[in-house]
Amino acid sequence: MFSQPIDTLIVFTVTTPLIGWLETKIHLKNLCGVYIAAGLIFSGLSLRELFIKALSEPVTLPVKTSPFSSCLVIDRLSVFMALIFTILGLLATVYSIEYMKEDDGIPFYYTLLSAMICGMLGVAFAGDFFTLFVFWELMCISSYALVAFRKHEWEPIEAGLKYLVMSSAGSASILFGISLLYGLTGTLSFTQTSGMVINSNIWGYISLSFILLGFGVKAAIFPLHMWLPDAHPAAPTPISALLSGIVIKTGVYAIIRSLFSIYSPINSSWQAALMAIAILTMSYGNLAALLQDDIKRLLAYSSIAQIGYILFAVSTATTQANAVLGLTAALMHIMNHALMKCLLFLCAGAFIYRAGTRSLARLSGIGRRMPLTAVTFAIGALAISGIPPLNGFISELMIIYSGIRCNAYIPTVILLVNILLGFAYYLRLIRIIIWSSPSGRLNKAHEAPFLMLIPIALLALACIAIGIYPSPFIEFARQAAESLVASG
Amino acid sequence: MSNNLKEERKEMITLNHYLAFSAILFTVGVYCLATKRNMIRLVLGIEILINAANINFIAFSAFRSKGFIDPLAHSIVIISISLAGCVTAVALALVVYAYKHYGTLDVRKLRRLSG
């Protein structure tokens, strides 16, 4: 119905509560987690076939079109994003099996998790605006419920409510923008609207700004970011990792998609504004992260800063020649940041799991008690601050290069200063976690459970591997960028 | 005679009227979100925002070409209403839990987080 990866996930999502019932009947622990992990593996495997088809030309589904059916157009960019979503979703699921062991309502947790990933895949595959919106809401609604999953504490509820109000106001703004676009063009398909908005009047810009406002809430762009530093720390750690790693990236993906394929002829006019917003976003995120004491809150603010870097790369993609370069840098950083931030959050989750606190002052020196987690945490922190043999260096270098290529020298200098700022607080984090001597409270802490270490180790390996041998990944990102530029 | 009257009535409410109405509705929704303290009113504000967009869709589909109503917009609106229902359900569930924790519906009392 909606291409094989999504169909597989939908089947697994819908049947998870039944499996949860079975779990209690036959007293087999962790059945739900394993079930969803299997579902993600199957759906990831079916991506391969789609990728091979999408290499030559975008796959359009369903083949038979009627006005009432969904519309999916899967090109290389969609597959690129879908691959990131599925892999990180799988790792977070494996991590959840151990991390969420003590909570109630585990089957619902996995159902929501799988529905969220399903929604993200749908956003990546959507070929018209309304399909995108429906899957977007699927992702949003399940993420509200996931943020507030530990409903017996006050913090998740308050953060979840704040997230819900802001994010659904954003969704309503998207819908309003879409309705104006429908009035302008009479259709919502990406391929048909591109080019039709060119001759239109001011309404094209108004509809674009409503849509960008809505996606900007999800992507946590500077004035619309207020929900993020509350919602990400309050969620259970695997969900924070997914929210910071990939959910905010769907916002960026939707912005890229709207700017390059739907409104493509309004090409250069948004560049300066987007660059200014990107600079503001990254500066705010980095400055606020310097002051945090809560480890997850610090990582959440750092995510805002990284969104700024990605938007900067998008804003450098102006002329035909620069477009592929800037977009490749943006996509590389989307992938790298997803890996690094997921790694950092999962490590932080392991510290919290053993120490029972999120405060940096109380966590100081915990690295001595959990050496493996501490080493991988250091790898993640060094990668995200752009130290050479790791993956963050590659994409940050590409962003700086594309900034210089489009002659934006002063913004590039501000970007460099921001990267240094990021390095400063990650060094502080490493110093607190690893170099301080552990306090007496942490005597009981010991190495994280094996099931939590597997995803952490895999992510750390991926960070090193992409840093040492980036060319196949850059090639993949370049192909994805080219397919987007060609569609516009 | 009756035909003439019908024609006149058709002309009386034009597309612009609907658009202005939905713009006003959108403004009301934003105002509600920005100023109201009661959490349930915030949820209603979101509903109003979504309905403003729905009215836009219906108006555009009716005025697209004479005597023809685009079914695409109608299917969109029906799906969008059901999505809005889902959002409201989750929102009200969260409001209930917030009420259990804080004992009030005043959103300004939920100030322990400083984001």
XYZ file of C-alpha atoms in Angstrom:
603
model
C 0.000 0.000 0.000
C 2.663 2.510 1.085
C 5.791 0.773 -0.277
C 7.289 -2.217 1.412
C 9.331 -0.699 4.293
C 6.364 1.274 5.619
C 3.895 -1.589 5.145
C 6.163 -3.944 7.069
C 6.459 -1.474 9.920
C 2.713 -0.804 9.999
C 2.009 -4.537 10.322
C 4.541 -4.831 13.139
C 3.201 -1.701 14.863
C -0.401 -2.849 14.819
C 0.396 -6.326 16.084
C 2.730 -5.263 18.928
C -0.024 -4.963 21.581
C -1.041 -8.548 20.775
C 2.546 -9.648 21.232
C 2.554 -7.754 24.538
C -0.482 -9.751 25.633
C 1.306 -12.951 24.583
C 4.360 -11.820 26.528
C 2.420 -11.750 29.794
C 0.770 -15.104 29.027
C 3.906 -17.121 28.331
C 6.201 -15.132 30.654
C 8.789 -14.451 28.008
C 10.521 -11.178 28.809
C 11.573 -8.647 26.161
C 9.456 -10.266 23.452
C 8.027 -6.918 22.294
C 11.430 -5.264 21.946
C 12.797 -8.174 19.938
C 9.649 -8.184 17.799
C 9.955 -4.486 16.908
C 13.695 -4.847 16.319
C 12.910 -7.674 13.878
C 10.331 -5.465 12.177
C 12.874 -2.690 11.735
C 15.421 -5.124 10.329
C 12.896 -6.445 7.778
C 11.877 -2.966 6.756
C 15.543 -1.926 6.488
C 16.263 -4.909 4.255
C 13.408 -4.022 1.935
C 14.914 -0.548 1.527
C 17.693 -2.099 -0.536
C 15.376 -3.109 -3.327
C 13.818 0.372 -3.354
C 17.268 1.931 -3.495
C 18.250 -0.064 -6.559
C 14.992 0.962 -8.278
C 15.428 4.605 -7.227
C 18.951 4.764 -8.679
C 17.666 5.170 -12.213
C 14.542 7.239 -11.587
C 12.222 8.064 -8.667
C 9.800 5.265 -7.807
C 6.193 6.459 -7.849
C 3.635 4.613 -5.767
C 0.865 3.612 -6.140
C 1.121 2.875 -9.826
C -2.599 3.397 -10.367
C -3.407 6.976 -9.362
C -6.781 8.174 -8.201
C -7.492 11.405 -6.350
C -8.145 9.523 -3.122
C -4.943 7.535 -2.873
C -1.743 8.410 -1.100
C 1.122 9.522 -3.251
C 4.674 8.383 -2.653
C 7.655 9.407 -4.746
C 10.826 7.726 -3.585
C 14.090 9.118 -4.855
C 17.641 8.702 -3.625
C 17.251 11.413 -0.994
C 14.236 9.590 0.468
C 16.200 6.358 0.649
C 19.151 8.174 2.232
C 16.960 9.606 4.976
C 15.002 6.377 5.419
C 18.218 4.430 5.924
C 19.318 6.775 8.719
C 15.873 6.581 10.361
C 15.699 2.792 10.256
C 19.240 2.146 11.490
C 19.031 4.587 14.401
C 15.536 3.362 15.245
C 16.846 -0.185 15.401
C 19.749 0.776 17.678
C 17.455 2.717 20.000
C 15.067 -0.246 20.141
C 17.870 -2.611 21.135
C 18.943 -0.102 23.783
C 15.370 0.236 25.074
C 15.108 -3.500 25.760
C 17.469 -3.058 28.708
C 16.772 0.574 29.575
C 12.972 0.369 29.770
C 12.909 -3.000 31.571
C 11.461 -1.570 34.788
C 8.669 0.555 33.238
C 4.977 -0.275 32.902
C 3.180 -0.481 29.588
C 6.144 -1.682 27.566
C 4.043 -2.966 24.613
C 2.596 0.526 24.170
C 6.053 2.018 24.320
C 7.227 -0.162 21.457
C 4.026 0.436 19.499
C 4.531 4.187 19.749
C 8.241 3.920 18.940
C 7.535 1.900 15.847
C 4.695 4.230 14.806
C 7.044 7.189 15.135
C 9.663 5.594 12.878
C 6.903 4.605 10.473
C 5.789 8.230 10.320
C 9.324 9.406 9.657
C 9.728 6.913 6.804
C 6.454 8.211 5.383
C 7.670 11.811 5.582
C 10.801 10.810 3.679
C 8.831 8.924 1.013
C 5.938 11.343 0.566
C 5.336 12.612 -2.937
C 2.678 15.143 -2.181
C 2.097 17.597 0.574
C -0.880 15.958 2.136
C 0.719 12.509 2.359
C 3.640 14.252 3.995
C 1.296 15.951 6.440
C -0.504 12.743 7.434
C 2.736 10.895 8.132
C 4.064 14.005 9.851
C 1.139 13.925 12.259
C 1.650 10.197 12.837
C 5.235 10.970 13.843
C 4.244 13.985 15.964
C 1.387 12.349 17.860
C 3.426 9.285 18.766
C 6.332 11.475 19.847
C 4.076 13.522 22.174
C 2.956 10.335 23.833
C 6.537 9.068 24.046
C 7.856 12.257 25.652
C 5.151 11.988 28.310
C 5.553 8.228 28.614
C 6.594 8.233 32.288
C 3.301 9.809 33.218
C 3.676 9.440 36.975
C 6.386 12.087 37.176
C 5.681 15.774 36.734
C 8.524 16.613 34.386
C 7.555 14.478 31.352
C 3.947 15.667 31.595
C 4.862 19.328 31.711
C 7.439 18.980 28.936
C 5.059 16.871 26.868
C 2.258 19.404 27.162
C 4.551 22.244 26.158
C 5.863 20.194 23.236
C 2.337 19.259 22.177
C 0.962 22.805 22.195
C 3.899 24.281 20.282
C 4.291 21.454 17.845
C 0.617 21.075 16.980
C 0.308 24.825 16.497
C 3.208 24.336 14.067
C 1.352 21.499 12.344
C -1.737 23.686 12.009
C 0.426 26.364 10.443
C 1.732 23.790 7.946
C -1.838 22.814 7.100
C -2.790 26.458 6.589
C 0.207 26.949 4.301
C -0.705 23.810 2.369
C -4.272 25.059 1.921
C -2.976 28.309 0.435
C -0.680 26.338 -1.850
C -3.665 24.258 -2.936
C -5.570 27.437 -3.702
C -2.670 28.734 -5.777
C -1.963 25.641 -7.822
C -4.943 23.290 -7.514
C -2.675 20.362 -6.726
C -0.370 19.293 -3.937
C 2.043 16.963 -5.687
C 5.680 18.053 -5.369
C 6.473 17.578 -9.028
C 3.440 19.513 -10.244
C 3.632 22.440 -7.867
C 7.258 23.187 -8.637
C 7.275 25.760 -11.384
C 3.634 26.713 -10.876
C 4.400 29.020 -7.980
C 6.920 30.974 -10.054
C 4.399 33.210 -11.775
C 2.263 33.659 -8.737
C 2.091 36.702 -6.573
C 2.830 37.430 -2.963
C 0.618 34.480 -1.893
C 3.366 32.063 -2.869
C 5.633 33.678 -0.319
C 2.897 33.766 2.333
C 2.153 30.088 1.916
C 5.889 29.300 1.953
C 6.344 31.219 5.192
C 3.457 29.410 6.918
C 4.922 26.076 5.849
C 8.458 26.980 6.924
C 7.164 28.286 10.251
C 5.520 24.939 10.923
C 8.515 22.841 9.916
C 10.766 25.255 11.808
C 8.998 24.421 15.074
C 9.878 20.773 14.608
C 13.417 21.535 13.479
C 13.882 23.802 16.550
C 15.012 26.856 14.622
C 15.977 29.746 16.897
C 12.826 31.613 17.924
C 10.755 28.411 17.804
C 13.059 26.163 19.819
C 11.565 26.580 23.321
C 10.062 23.114 23.535
C 13.272 21.275 22.692
C 15.424 21.817 25.808
C 12.476 20.672 27.949
C 11.127 17.826 25.875
C 14.402 16.094 25.025
C 15.666 15.695 28.610
C 12.237 14.703 29.943
C 11.730 11.813 27.510
C 13.144 8.346 28.259
C 16.745 8.278 27.002
C 16.279 6.145 23.856
C 13.513 8.538 22.859
C 15.702 11.571 23.551
C 18.300 10.001 21.308
C 15.741 9.528 18.553
C 14.206 12.992 19.018
C 17.553 14.733 18.897
C 19.043 12.411 16.336
C 16.324 12.055 13.733
C 12.962 13.639 14.575
C 14.312 17.176 14.323
C 16.051 16.094 11.109
C 12.697 15.341 9.514
C 11.923 19.027 10.065
C 15.126 19.962 8.255
C 14.378 17.414 5.537
C 10.931 18.919 4.998
C 12.442 22.416 4.816
C 15.000 21.252 2.256
C 12.295 19.481 0.267
C 10.008 22.524 0.206
C 12.753 24.969 -0.685
C 14.364 22.905 -3.411
C 11.589 21.003 -5.055
C 8.330 22.796 -4.417
C 9.295 26.431 -4.303
C 12.466 25.944 -6.302
C 12.103 28.985 -8.577
C 12.088 31.347 -5.570
C 15.630 30.238 -5.247
C 17.998 32.946 -4.191
C 15.701 35.246 -2.267
C 15.512 33.099 0.857
C 19.231 32.494 1.084
C 20.247 35.534 3.161
C 17.323 35.150 5.569
C 17.999 31.456 6.063
C 21.680 32.142 6.686
C 20.854 34.760 9.319
C 18.461 32.347 11.051
C 21.094 29.612 10.892
C 23.705 31.873 12.505
C 21.272 32.897 15.258
C 20.251 29.289 15.882
C 23.787 27.982 16.216
C 25.007 30.883 18.365
C 22.044 30.599 20.706
C 22.371 26.829 21.015
C 26.074 26.944 21.751
C 25.907 29.830 24.229
C 23.029 28.241 26.128
C 24.780 24.861 26.182
C 27.813 26.429 27.882
C 25.746 27.166 30.983
C 23.959 23.856 31.552
C 24.357 21.535 34.500
C 21.935 18.837 33.324
C 23.772 16.486 30.944
C 20.761 15.768 28.716
C 19.802 19.433 28.595
C 23.316 20.306 27.484
C 23.107 17.757 24.692
C 19.670 19.113 23.712
C 21.002 22.664 23.390
C 23.901 21.314 21.381
C 21.334 19.787 18.991
C 19.899 23.259 18.387
C 23.392 24.465 17.504
C 23.929 21.565 15.112
C 20.623 22.313 13.368
C 22.120 25.764 12.831
C 25.148 24.222 11.068
C 22.895 22.130 8.836
C 20.726 25.124 7.914
C 23.892 27.109 7.182
C 24.927 24.428 4.713
C 21.459 24.514 3.132
C 21.609 28.296 2.829
C 24.905 28.127 0.908
C 23.271 26.047 -1.813
C 22.384 28.949 -4.085
C 23.599 28.619 -7.634
C 23.389 25.445 -9.663
C 27.073 24.685 -9.044
C 26.957 25.375 -5.318
C 23.639 23.610 -4.807
C 25.011 20.068 -4.931
C 27.996 21.001 -2.770
C 25.983 22.731 -0.055
C 23.301 20.058 0.016
C 25.885 17.282 0.179
C 27.440 19.022 3.175
C 24.007 19.391 4.787
C 23.087 15.746 4.201
C 26.470 14.518 5.441
C 26.016 16.554 8.582
C 22.461 15.267 9.012
C 23.817 11.721 8.913
C 26.870 12.415 11.082
C 24.983 14.416 13.640
C 22.335 11.709 13.881
C 25.046 9.140 14.650
C 27.017 11.341 17.050
C 24.086 12.737 18.988
C 22.458 9.335 19.263
C 25.766 7.988 20.603
C 26.109 10.814 23.130
C 22.526 10.471 24.370
C 22.776 6.696 24.702
C 26.044 7.035 26.669
C 24.474 9.712 28.858
C 21.535 7.347 29.336
C 23.920 4.627 30.502
C 25.446 7.021 33.057
C 21.986 8.024 34.242
C 20.897 4.377 34.403
C 23.770 3.542 36.736
C 24.032 6.776 38.730
C 20.366 7.749 38.879
C 20.971 11.462 38.313
C 21.257 13.856 35.387
C 23.221 16.553 37.179
C 26.771 16.974 35.880
C 28.055 17.868 39.350
C 26.892 14.523 40.684
C 28.015 12.588 37.622
C 31.577 13.881 37.841
C 34.094 11.095 37.578
C 31.602 8.423 36.609
C 33.802 7.598 33.634
C 36.265 5.924 35.996
C 33.584 3.459 37.036
C 32.272 2.833 33.505
C 35.403 2.856 31.310
C 33.879 1.443 28.093
C 30.935 3.849 28.095
C 33.269 6.710 28.966
C 35.584 5.963 26.025
C 32.688 5.817 23.566
C 31.255 8.999 25.098
C 34.602 10.705 24.542
C 34.626 9.493 20.930
C 31.181 10.999 20.413
C 32.107 14.278 22.090
C 35.314 14.633 20.090
C 33.494 13.736 16.880
C 30.790 16.342 17.387
C 33.352 19.026 18.156
C 35.144 18.302 14.879
C 38.402 16.545 15.778
C 40.082 15.170 12.622
C 39.944 11.393 12.412
C 36.246 11.334 13.299
C 33.138 11.882 11.218
C 32.119 15.312 12.542
C 35.313 16.782 11.149
C 34.475 15.683 7.609
C 31.037 17.256 7.474
C 32.019 20.423 9.344
C 34.896 20.875 6.905
C 32.458 20.444 4.023
C 30.112 23.050 5.517
C 32.954 25.547 5.944
C 34.150 24.860 2.396
C 30.707 25.424 0.932
C 30.411 28.630 2.977
C 33.636 29.932 1.458
C 32.611 28.810 -2.028
C 29.543 31.038 -1.968
C 31.621 34.004 -0.741
C 29.931 34.250 2.652
C 33.139 34.985 4.534
C 31.824 36.684 7.671
C 29.118 34.055 8.359
C 31.750 31.357 7.852
C 33.958 32.996 10.469
C 30.999 33.074 12.881
C 30.444 29.389 12.107
C 34.098 28.660 12.962
C 33.798 30.529 16.256
C 30.692 28.474 17.004
C 32.493 25.220 16.301
C 35.209 26.322 18.748
C 32.541 27.152 21.347
C 31.095 23.678 20.859
C 34.565 22.222 21.375
C 34.838 24.190 24.624
C 31.756 22.732 26.271
C 32.371 19.228 25.028
C 35.886 19.398 26.526
C 34.270 20.515 29.765
C 31.919 17.547 29.554
C 34.816 15.127 28.946
C 36.754 16.671 31.825
C 33.832 16.279 34.222
C 32.918 12.765 33.157
C 36.383 11.268 32.788
C 39.092 13.328 34.451
C 37.518 14.162 37.792
C 37.877 11.623 40.564
C 34.575 9.888 41.342
C 32.713 10.864 44.482
C 31.598 8.358 47.111
C 28.041 8.351 45.790
C 29.171 6.611 42.622
C 30.827 3.665 44.357
C 28.031 1.334 43.357
C 28.109 2.350 39.694
C 29.647 -0.172 37.341
C 29.816 -0.851 33.617
C 26.596 -0.569 31.595
C 24.690 -3.780 30.736
C 25.786 -5.633 27.619
C 22.608 -4.929 25.629
C 23.103 -1.202 26.150
C 26.759 -1.402 25.153
C 26.046 -3.032 21.766
C 24.298 -0.016 20.148
C 26.768 2.361 21.800
C 29.762 0.446 20.452
C 28.236 0.179 16.967
C 27.596 3.927 16.845
C 31.142 4.695 18.033
C 32.541 2.366 15.371
C 30.393 4.096 12.746
C 31.745 7.495 13.865
C 35.330 6.276 13.449
C 34.662 4.420 10.195
C 33.007 7.394 8.493
C 35.835 9.621 9.732
C 38.557 7.400 8.303
C 36.885 6.321 5.077
C 34.240 8.920 4.189
C 34.218 8.641 0.397
C 31.383 6.084 -0.067
C 29.189 8.056 2.354
C 29.977 11.366 0.658
C 29.193 9.731 -2.678
C 25.840 8.494 -1.335
C 25.015 11.966 0.039
C 26.078 13.580 -3.248
C 23.784 11.279 -5.227
C 20.925 12.148 -2.886
C 21.651 15.880 -3.276
C 21.830 15.533 -7.056
C 18.456 13.810 -7.213
C 16.951 16.700 -5.227
C 18.524 19.398 -7.407
C 17.432 17.560 -10.541
C 13.823 17.351 -9.332
C 13.597 21.090 -8.695
C -37.171 34.845 -10.657
C -36.028 32.221 -8.209
C -33.107 31.422 -10.501
C -32.041 35.020 -10.494
C -32.192 35.134 -6.757
C -29.974 32.074 -6.534
C -27.416 33.654 -8.849
C -27.382 36.767 -6.764
C -26.902 34.797 -3.585
C -23.996 32.953 -5.117
C -22.316 36.202 -5.952
C -22.968 37.614 -2.523
C -20.474 35.364 -0.776
C -17.278 35.226 -2.797
C -14.052 33.342 -2.274
C -12.518 36.383 -0.627
C -15.139 36.345 2.097
C -14.262 32.775 2.972
C -10.553 33.554 2.920
C -11.025 36.572 5.149
C -13.108 34.469 7.509
C -10.453 31.775 7.733
C -7.747 34.404 8.238
C -9.761 35.847 11.122
C -10.250 32.355 12.536
C -6.504 31.737 12.330
C -5.832 34.995 14.149
C -8.345 34.062 16.837
C -6.566 30.726 17.276
C -3.150 32.370 17.579
C -4.567 34.916 20.032
C -6.094 32.108 22.072
C -2.776 30.232 22.198
C -0.860 33.357 23.135
C -3.077 34.753 25.881
C -5.183 32.021 27.477
C -4.140 30.447 30.766
C -6.506 27.504 30.814
C -4.968 24.386 29.275
C -8.266 23.251 27.764
C -8.575 26.590 26.004
C -5.114 26.039 24.541
C -6.331 22.736 23.099
C -9.361 24.559 21.669
C -6.992 27.141 20.178
C -5.184 24.397 18.268
C -8.535 23.075 17.022
C -9.470 26.554 15.786
C -6.174 26.852 13.904
C -6.739 23.523 12.158
C -10.317 24.437 11.291
C -9.175 27.697 9.707
C -7.043 25.627 7.329
C -9.951 23.238 6.675
C -12.256 26.105 5.687
C -9.598 27.293 3.277
C -9.475 23.889 1.616
C -13.256 23.676 1.234
C -13.543 27.229 -0.090
C -10.799 26.717 -2.655
C -12.279 23.428 -3.824
C -15.715 25.001 -4.336
C -14.510 28.067 -6.232
C -11.901 26.310 -8.364
C -14.162 26.002 -11.378
C -17.872 26.646 -11.727
C -20.184 23.751 -11.037
C -17.395 21.385 -10.034
C -16.121 20.598 -6.577
C -12.687 19.082 -6.282
C -12.973 15.813 -4.288
C -9.276 15.961 -3.345
C -9.860 18.827 -0.931
C -12.825 17.076 0.657
C -10.869 13.898 1.314
C -8.067 16.049 2.727
C -10.432 17.821 5.091
C -11.985 14.597 6.354
C -8.549 13.114 7.095
C -7.419 16.354 8.666
C -10.453 16.452 10.975
C -9.682 12.948 12.179
C -6.018 13.892 12.722
C -7.121 16.906 14.733
C -9.256 14.531 16.801
C -6.191 12.397 17.557
C -4.165 15.427 18.614
C -6.991 16.603 20.860
C -7.291 13.174 22.449
C -3.589 13.061 23.316
C -3.676 16.682 24.471
C -6.643 16.111 26.781
C -4.981 13.017 28.231
C -1.917 15.117 29.026
C -4.137 17.834 30.522
C -5.744 15.253 32.819
C -2.334 14.080 34.017
C -1.132 17.656 34.447
C -4.231 18.334 36.542
C -3.467 15.282 38.686
C 0.104 16.499 39.279
C -0.516 20.189 39.800
C -4.143 20.402 40.871
C -4.823 23.291 38.508
C -5.574 23.924 34.849
C -3.631 27.172 34.816
C -0.781 26.721 32.367
C 1.282 29.416 34.061
C 1.540 27.289 37.172
C 3.504 24.755 35.111
C 6.698 26.682 35.502
C 9.157 24.255 36.911
C 10.917 23.851 33.564
C 12.762 26.891 32.338
C 13.231 26.182 28.626
